[in-house]
């Protein structure tokens, strides 16, 4: 007897299950891509761990950590203005005209010097334009770089350490005494208070004439 098998389905039944799983992966993947796109499009407030590749393999671990160069040698406007400044090529050549002067890693620095075109460092920390921030106001009131940037001296490549959200700013503005240090310790990366932070903080708060909580949480302080 001739056996006629049923017309074959385009796919065996069990495949359907996989199509469902596959579709949901695609769906989830889509949502994920969207989430990442939104996240990436938002200014750099919540990008903890954001560490873009830089045009030169400059290492804070080596220069600020092992060699112990003070932050202000390169970020020399950090205690006098709102911006911290990224050093111009000449600052690198103060040393690299002689040290490792033929290093391949320093080719972009030598090219920048020869052409006069600045190195295009990729910005890492980036608040939205509607927020006012000022470095000197913090650095001259005993808030250390490490409170906001983490242990830069341990970073081969700089990455964002804190969320930089409004909630994060306000957290400190409500209780700044927890974070105040003597002024000569602001760039010390491994700073530990010599006395009880509570007592020290209260004393420094009075000494630096820090505004009260009301003024430090006033909307117009940061949204001008
Ligand atoms: C020899 C020069 C030099 C020294 C010293 C130095 N930096 Fe930098 N810093 C740079 C350069 C160049 C960049 C830009 C490239 C990069 O991000 O690595 C930078 C970037 C940064 C950034 C990220 C800026 C952004 O785009 O958001 C932070 C934060 C920073 N430095 C903090 C520090 C701190 C804190 C110290 C001291 C512990 C320090 N730096 C010491 C040269 C220096
Ligand atoms: C105060 C001196 C000093 C300054 C300023 C300085 N460096 Fe350096 N840099 C050094 C020393 C010392 C070394 C280590 C050399 C060695 O390993 O023998 C080094 C190493 C390097 C290396 C690794 C080179 C290699 O071949 O391995 C790079 C890249 C570099 N520096 C980039 C920079 C950049 C970019 C700047 C400016 C933002 C800068 N440096 C500023 C002293 C300095
Ligand atoms: C109270 C928090 C805080 C402290 C303290 C602080 N920073 Fe920053 N830093 C920021 C924020 C926020 C940004 C991003 C600013 C923006 O987008 O306008 C930033 C940006 C930077 C940049 C990029 C250039 C710029 O000015 O935007 C460098 C370099 C930098 N900081 C270095 C330092 C160094 C060095 C110290 C210590 C001497 C320090 N910062 C102390 C919060 C801080
Ligand atoms: C770790 C603590 C700390 C963090 C984090 C912090 N601040 Fe502050 N901020 C202070 C202190 C302390 C002062 C000085 C207050 C004073 O002098 O009365 C200050 C002052 C200010 C001022 C007044 C500046 C001026 O011109 O007088 C502004 C604006 C400001 N902060 C914005 C911000 C923003 C925006 C953020 C978040 C991106 C932030 N701060 C994060 C501690 C902090
Ligand atoms: C210490 C500084 C600081 C103070 C004070 C402050 N803000 Fe903000 N604000 C920020 C920062 C930084 C951002 C951007 C980062 C973020 O969106 O969290 C922000 C973002 C915002 C946004 C945009 C919201 C969003 O999700 O993007 C609004 C609206 C806002 N603030 C309103 C206020 C109001 C209203 C007050 C007073 C009750 C206030 N802020 C006080 C720092 C501050």
Coordinates of C-alpha atoms and ligand atoms in Angstrom, one line a residue:
X1 CA 0.0 0.0 0.0
X2 CA 1.2 3.5 -0.8
X3 CA 1.7 5.6 2.2
X4 CA 1.2 9.3 1.7
X5 CA 2.6 11.4 4.4
X6 CA 0.9 14.6 5.3
X7 CA 2.1 17.7 3.5
X8 CA 5.1 18.9 5.3
X9 CA 4.7 22.0 7.4
X10 CA 7.2 24.8 6.5
X11 CA 8.9 24.0 9.8
X12 CA 8.4 21.1 12.2
X13 CA 6.2 22.0 15.1
X14 CA 9.0 22.2 17.7
X15 CA 10.6 25.0 15.7
X16 CA 7.7 27.3 16.6
X17 CA 8.8 27.4 20.2
X18 CA 12.2 28.6 19.0
X19 CA 10.6 31.2 16.8
X20 CA 8.7 32.6 19.9
X21 CA 11.9 32.6 22.0
X22 CA 13.8 34.1 19.0
X23 CA 11.2 36.8 18.6
X24 CA 11.2 37.7 22.3
X25 CA 15.0 37.9 22.2
X26 CA 14.8 40.2 19.2
X27 CA 12.1 42.2 21.1
X28 CA 14.1 42.4 24.3
X29 CA 17.3 43.2 22.3
X30 CA 15.4 46.0 20.7
X31 CA 14.3 47.4 24.0
X32 CA 17.9 47.0 25.2
X33 CA 19.3 48.9 22.2
X34 CA 16.7 51.6 22.8
X35 CA 17.6 51.8 26.5
X36 CA 21.3 52.1 25.6
X37 CA 20.6 54.7 23.0
X38 CA 18.6 56.8 25.5
X39 CA 21.3 56.3 28.1
X40 CA 24.0 57.3 25.7
X41 CA 22.1 60.4 24.4
X42 CA 21.5 61.7 27.9
X43 CA 24.3 64.0 29.0
X44 CA 26.9 62.2 31.0
X45 CA 25.2 62.3 34.4
X46 CA 24.6 58.7 35.1
X47 CA 27.4 57.1 33.1
X48 CA 29.3 55.5 36.0
X49 CA 32.2 53.6 34.5
X50 CA 32.2 55.6 31.2
X51 CA 35.8 55.4 30.0
X52 CA 36.1 56.4 26.4
X53 CA 39.3 55.5 24.5
X54 CA 41.6 58.6 24.3
X55 CA 43.7 59.6 21.4
X56 CA 46.9 59.2 23.5
X57 CA 47.4 56.4 26.0
X58 CA 48.0 58.9 28.8
X59 CA 47.9 57.2 32.2
X60 CA 46.9 58.9 35.5
X61 CA 48.0 55.7 37.2
X62 CA 51.6 56.4 36.0
X63 CA 51.7 60.2 36.2
X64 CA 49.5 61.1 39.2
X65 CA 50.0 57.8 41.0
X66 CA 53.5 56.4 40.5
X67 CA 55.2 59.7 39.6
X68 CA 53.1 61.6 42.1
X69 CA 52.6 64.7 39.9
X70 CA 50.0 67.0 41.6
X71 CA 46.7 67.3 39.8
X72 CA 47.1 71.1 39.6
X73 CA 50.3 70.8 37.5
X74 CA 48.0 69.9 34.6
X75 CA 44.6 71.0 35.7
X76 CA 45.9 74.4 36.8
X77 CA 42.6 76.4 36.7
X78 CA 40.8 74.0 39.0
X79 CA 41.1 76.2 42.1
X80 CA 40.7 79.6 40.4
X81 CA 37.8 79.0 38.0
X82 CA 34.7 77.0 37.2
X83 CA 36.5 74.7 34.7
X84 CA 39.4 72.4 35.6
X85 CA 41.1 72.8 32.2
X86 CA 42.8 69.9 30.2
X87 CA 46.5 70.6 29.8
X88 CA 47.7 71.9 26.4
X89 CA 50.3 69.9 24.5
X90 CA 53.2 72.1 25.8
X91 CA 52.6 70.8 29.3
X92 CA 53.3 67.2 28.2
X93 CA 56.4 68.4 26.4
X94 CA 57.8 70.0 29.5
X95 CA 58.9 66.5 30.2
X96 CA 58.5 64.6 26.9
X97 CA 60.8 66.8 24.9
X98 CA 63.4 64.8 26.8
X99 CA 61.7 61.8 28.4
X100 CA 60.6 59.1 25.9
X101 CA 61.0 61.7 23.2
X102 CA 60.9 59.1 20.5
X103 CA 58.1 56.9 22.0
X104 CA 55.5 55.8 19.5
X105 CA 52.8 56.3 22.1
X106 CA 53.7 60.0 22.0
X107 CA 53.4 60.5 18.2
X108 CA 50.1 62.4 18.5
X109 CA 51.7 64.7 21.0
X110 CA 54.6 65.6 18.8
X111 CA 52.2 66.0 15.8
X112 CA 50.0 68.3 17.8
X113 CA 53.0 70.4 18.7
X114 CA 54.3 70.5 15.2
X115 CA 50.9 71.4 13.6
X116 CA 49.6 73.5 16.5
X117 CA 46.4 71.5 16.5
X118 CA 45.2 70.5 20.0
X119 CA 44.9 66.9 20.9
X120 CA 41.2 65.9 20.7
X121 CA 40.7 64.4 24.2
X122 CA 37.3 62.9 24.7
X123 CA 35.2 64.5 27.4
X124 CA 34.2 62.2 30.2
X125 CA 32.3 64.1 32.9
X126 CA 29.6 66.2 31.3
X127 CA 26.7 68.0 33.0
X128 CA 23.7 69.3 31.0
X129 CA 24.1 73.0 30.0
X130 CA 21.2 74.0 32.3
X131 CA 23.3 73.1 35.4
X132 CA 25.8 75.5 36.9
X133 CA 28.9 74.0 38.4
X134 CA 32.1 75.6 39.7
X135 CA 35.3 73.7 40.6
X136 CA 36.9 76.5 42.6
X137 CA 33.9 76.9 44.8
X138 CA 34.4 73.3 45.9
X139 CA 38.1 72.9 45.9
X140 CA 38.6 76.1 48.0
X141 CA 36.0 74.8 50.5
X142 CA 37.9 71.6 51.2
X143 CA 36.0 69.2 48.9
X144 CA 38.6 66.8 47.5
X145 CA 38.9 65.7 43.8
X146 CA 38.5 62.1 45.0
X147 CA 35.0 62.8 46.5
X148 CA 33.7 63.4 43.0
X149 CA 36.2 61.7 40.7
X150 CA 37.3 58.7 42.7
X151 CA 40.8 57.3 42.8
X152 CA 42.1 58.9 39.6
X153 CA 45.6 58.0 40.7
X154 CA 44.7 54.3 40.2
X155 CA 43.1 54.8 36.8
X156 CA 45.1 53.8 33.7
X157 CA 42.2 55.2 31.7
X158 CA 39.9 57.8 33.5
X159 CA 36.4 56.5 34.1
X160 CA 33.4 58.3 35.7
X161 CA 33.2 57.2 39.3
X162 CA 30.0 59.0 40.6
X163 CA 26.5 59.4 39.1
X164 CA 26.6 63.3 38.9
X165 CA 22.9 63.4 39.2
X166 CA 20.9 66.1 41.0
X167 CA 20.2 63.7 43.8
X168 CA 23.9 63.1 44.2
X169 CA 24.8 66.8 44.3
X170 CA 22.1 67.4 46.9
X171 CA 23.2 64.5 49.0
X172 CA 26.4 66.3 49.8
X173 CA 24.8 69.8 49.8
X174 CA 22.5 68.7 52.6
X175 CA 25.4 67.4 54.7
X176 CA 28.7 68.8 53.4
X177 CA 30.5 68.4 56.8
X178 CA 30.9 64.7 56.0
X179 CA 33.1 65.6 53.1
X180 CA 35.2 68.6 54.2
X181 CA 39.0 68.3 54.4
X182 CA 41.9 70.7 55.2
X183 CA 42.6 72.8 52.1
X184 CA 46.1 71.4 51.6
X185 CA 44.6 67.9 51.2
X186 CA 42.2 68.5 48.4
X187 CA 44.3 66.7 45.8
X188 CA 45.5 64.0 48.1
X189 CA 44.1 60.8 46.7
X190 CA 44.6 58.5 49.7
X191 CA 43.5 61.1 52.3
X192 CA 42.2 59.8 55.6
X193 CA 41.1 62.3 58.3
X194 CA 43.5 62.4 61.3
X195 CA 40.6 63.0 63.7
X196 CA 36.9 62.2 63.9
X197 CA 35.3 63.4 60.6
X198 CA 32.2 64.7 62.4
X199 CA 34.2 67.1 64.7
X200 CA 36.6 68.1 61.9
X201 CA 33.7 68.7 59.4
X202 CA 31.8 70.9 61.8
X203 CA 34.9 72.9 62.6
X204 CA 35.8 73.3 58.9
X205 CA 32.3 74.2 58.0
X206 CA 32.5 77.2 60.4
X207 CA 36.0 78.1 59.3
X208 CA 35.1 78.1 55.6
X209 CA 31.8 79.9 56.3
X210 CA 29.8 77.2 54.4
X211 CA 26.3 78.4 53.7
X212 CA 23.4 76.7 55.5
X213 CA 21.4 73.8 54.1
X214 CA 18.6 76.0 52.9
X215 CA 20.9 78.0 50.6
X216 CA 22.9 75.0 49.4
X217 CA 19.7 73.2 48.3
X218 CA 18.1 76.3 46.7
X219 CA 17.2 75.6 43.1
X220 CA 18.7 78.8 41.9
X221 CA 22.2 77.8 43.2
X222 CA 22.6 75.3 40.4
X223 CA 19.9 76.5 37.9
X224 CA 20.6 80.1 37.2
Ligands
LIG1 C1 50.6 65.2 33.6 C2 49.2 65.9 33.5 C3 48.1 65.4 34.3 C4 48.1 65.3 35.7 C5 49.2 65.4 36.7 C6 46.7 64.9 36.1 N1 45.9 64.9 34.9 FE1 43.9 64.6 34.9 N2 44.0 64.7 32.8 C7 45.1 64.9 32.1 C8 44.8 64.8 30.7 C9 45.7 64.9 29.5 C10 43.4 64.4 30.6 C11 42.5 64.1 29.4 C12 42.7 62.7 29.0 C13 42.1 61.7 29.9 O1 40.9 61.8 30.2 O2 42.9 60.8 30.4 C14 42.9 64.4 32.0 C15 41.6 64.1 32.4 C16 41.2 64.1 33.7 C17 39.8 64.0 34.1 C18 38.6 63.7 33.2 C19 38.2 64.9 32.5 C20 36.9 64.7 31.7 O3 37.0 64.7 30.4 O4 35.9 64.6 32.3 C21 39.7 64.1 35.5 C22 38.5 64.0 36.3 C23 41.1 64.3 35.9 N3 41.9 64.3 34.8 C24 41.4 64.4 37.2 C25 42.8 64.5 37.7 C26 43.1 64.4 39.1 C27 42.2 64.3 40.2 C28 44.5 64.4 39.1 C29 45.4 64.3 40.3 C30 45.3 63.1 41.1 C31 45.0 64.6 37.8 N4 43.9 64.5 36.9 C32 46.3 64.7 37.4 C33 46.3 65.3 32.5 C34 46.7 65.2 33.9
LIG2 C1 56.6 65.9 35.0 C2 57.0 65.1 33.9 C3 55.9 64.6 32.9 C4 54.9 65.2 32.4 C5 54.5 66.7 32.5 C6 54.2 64.3 31.5 N1 54.8 63.1 31.5 FE1 54.3 61.4 30.5 N2 55.8 60.4 31.4 C7 56.7 60.9 32.3 C8 57.6 59.8 32.7 C9 58.7 60.0 33.7 C10 57.2 58.7 32.0 C11 57.7 57.3 32.2 C12 58.9 57.1 31.3 C13 59.4 55.7 31.4 O1 58.7 54.7 31.6 O2 60.6 55.5 31.3 C14 56.0 59.1 31.2 C15 55.4 58.2 30.3 C16 54.4 58.6 29.4 C17 53.9 57.7 28.4 C18 54.3 56.3 28.1 C19 55.4 56.3 27.0 C20 55.9 55.0 26.6 O3 56.6 54.9 25.6 O4 55.6 54.0 27.3 C21 52.9 58.4 27.7 C22 52.0 58.0 26.6 C23 52.9 59.7 28.4 N3 53.8 59.8 29.4 C24 52.0 60.8 28.0 C25 52.0 62.0 28.5 C26 51.1 63.1 28.2 C27 50.0 63.0 27.1 C28 51.4 64.2 28.9 C29 50.7 65.5 28.9 C30 49.3 65.5 29.2 C31 52.5 63.8 29.8 N4 52.8 62.5 29.5 C32 53.1 64.6 30.7 C33 56.8 62.2 32.7 C34 55.9 63.2 32.4
LIG3 C1 32.1 68.6 43.9 C2 32.5 67.6 42.9 C3 33.8 67.8 42.2 C4 35.0 68.1 42.7 C5 35.4 68.3 44.2 C6 36.0 68.1 41.6 N1 35.3 67.9 40.4 FE1 36.1 67.8 38.6 N2 34.3 67.7 37.7 C7 33.1 67.6 38.5 C8 32.0 67.7 37.5 C9 30.5 67.7 37.9 C10 32.5 67.9 36.2 C11 31.8 68.1 34.9 C12 31.6 69.6 34.8 C13 30.7 70.0 33.6 O1 30.2 69.2 32.8 O2 30.5 71.2 33.5 C14 34.0 67.8 36.4 C15 34.9 68.0 35.4 C16 36.3 67.9 35.5 C17 37.3 67.9 34.5 C18 36.9 68.1 33.0 C19 37.1 69.6 32.6 C20 36.0 70.5 33.2 O3 36.3 71.4 34.0 O4 34.8 70.3 32.9 C21 38.5 67.8 35.0 C22 39.9 67.8 34.3 C23 38.3 67.7 36.5 N3 37.0 67.8 36.7 C24 39.3 67.6 37.4 C25 39.2 67.8 38.8 C26 40.3 68.0 39.7 C27 41.8 67.9 39.4 C28 39.7 68.2 41.0 C29 40.4 68.4 42.3 C30 41.4 69.5 42.3 C31 38.3 68.1 40.8 N4 38.0 67.9 39.4 C32 37.3 68.3 41.8 C33 33.0 67.5 39.8 C34 34.0 67.7 40.7
LIG4 C1 31.1 66.1 48.2 C2 30.3 67.3 48.4 C3 29.7 68.1 47.2 C4 29.2 67.5 46.1 C5 29.2 66.1 45.6 C6 28.7 68.7 45.3 N1 28.9 69.8 46.0 FE1 28.5 71.7 45.3 N2 29.2 72.5 47.0 C7 29.8 71.8 48.1 C8 30.3 72.7 49.0 C9 31.0 72.3 50.4 C10 30.1 74.0 48.5 C11 30.6 75.3 49.1 C12 29.4 76.0 49.8 C13 29.7 77.3 50.4 O1 30.7 77.9 50.1 O2 28.8 77.9 51.1 C14 29.4 73.8 47.3 C15 29.0 74.9 46.5 C16 28.4 74.8 45.3 C17 27.9 75.9 44.4 C18 28.0 77.3 44.8 C19 29.1 77.9 43.9 C20 29.4 79.4 44.1 O3 29.6 80.0 43.1 O4 29.3 79.8 45.2 C21 27.3 75.3 43.3 C22 26.7 76.1 42.2 C23 27.4 73.9 43.5 N3 28.0 73.6 44.6 C24 26.9 73.0 42.5 C25 27.1 71.6 42.6 C26 26.6 70.7 41.6 C27 25.9 71.1 40.3 C28 27.0 69.5 42.1 C29 26.7 68.1 41.4 C30 27.1 68.0 40.0 C31 27.7 69.6 43.3 N4 27.7 70.9 43.6 C32 28.2 68.6 44.0 C33 29.8 70.4 48.2 C34 29.5 69.5 47.2
LIG5 C1 23.3 71.3 44.0 C2 22.9 71.5 42.7 C3 21.4 71.4 42.3 C4 20.4 72.0 43.0 C5 20.4 72.8 44.3 C6 19.2 71.7 42.3 N1 19.5 71.0 41.1 FE1 18.2 70.4 39.7 N2 19.7 69.5 38.7 C7 21.0 69.4 39.1 C8 21.7 68.6 38.2 C9 23.2 68.2 38.3 C10 20.8 68.1 37.2 C11 21.2 67.2 36.0 C12 21.4 65.8 36.4 C13 20.1 65.1 36.6 O1 19.2 65.2 35.7 O2 19.9 64.5 37.6 C14 19.6 68.7 37.6 C15 18.4 68.5 36.8 C16 17.2 69.1 37.1 C17 16.0 69.0 36.3 C18 15.9 68.2 35.0 C19 15.3 66.9 35.4 C20 15.8 65.7 34.7 O3 15.4 64.6 35.1 O4 16.6 65.9 33.7 C21 15.0 69.7 36.9 C22 13.6 69.9 36.4 C23 15.6 70.3 38.1 N3 16.9 69.9 38.2 C24 14.9 71.1 39.0 C25 15.4 71.5 40.2 C26 14.6 72.2 41.2 C27 13.1 72.5 41.1 C28 15.4 72.5 42.3 C29 15.1 73.1 43.6 C30 14.1 72.4 44.4 C31 16.7 72.0 41.9 N4 16.7 71.4 40.6 C32 17.9 72.1 42.7 C33 21.5 70.1 40.2 C34 20.8 70.8 41.2

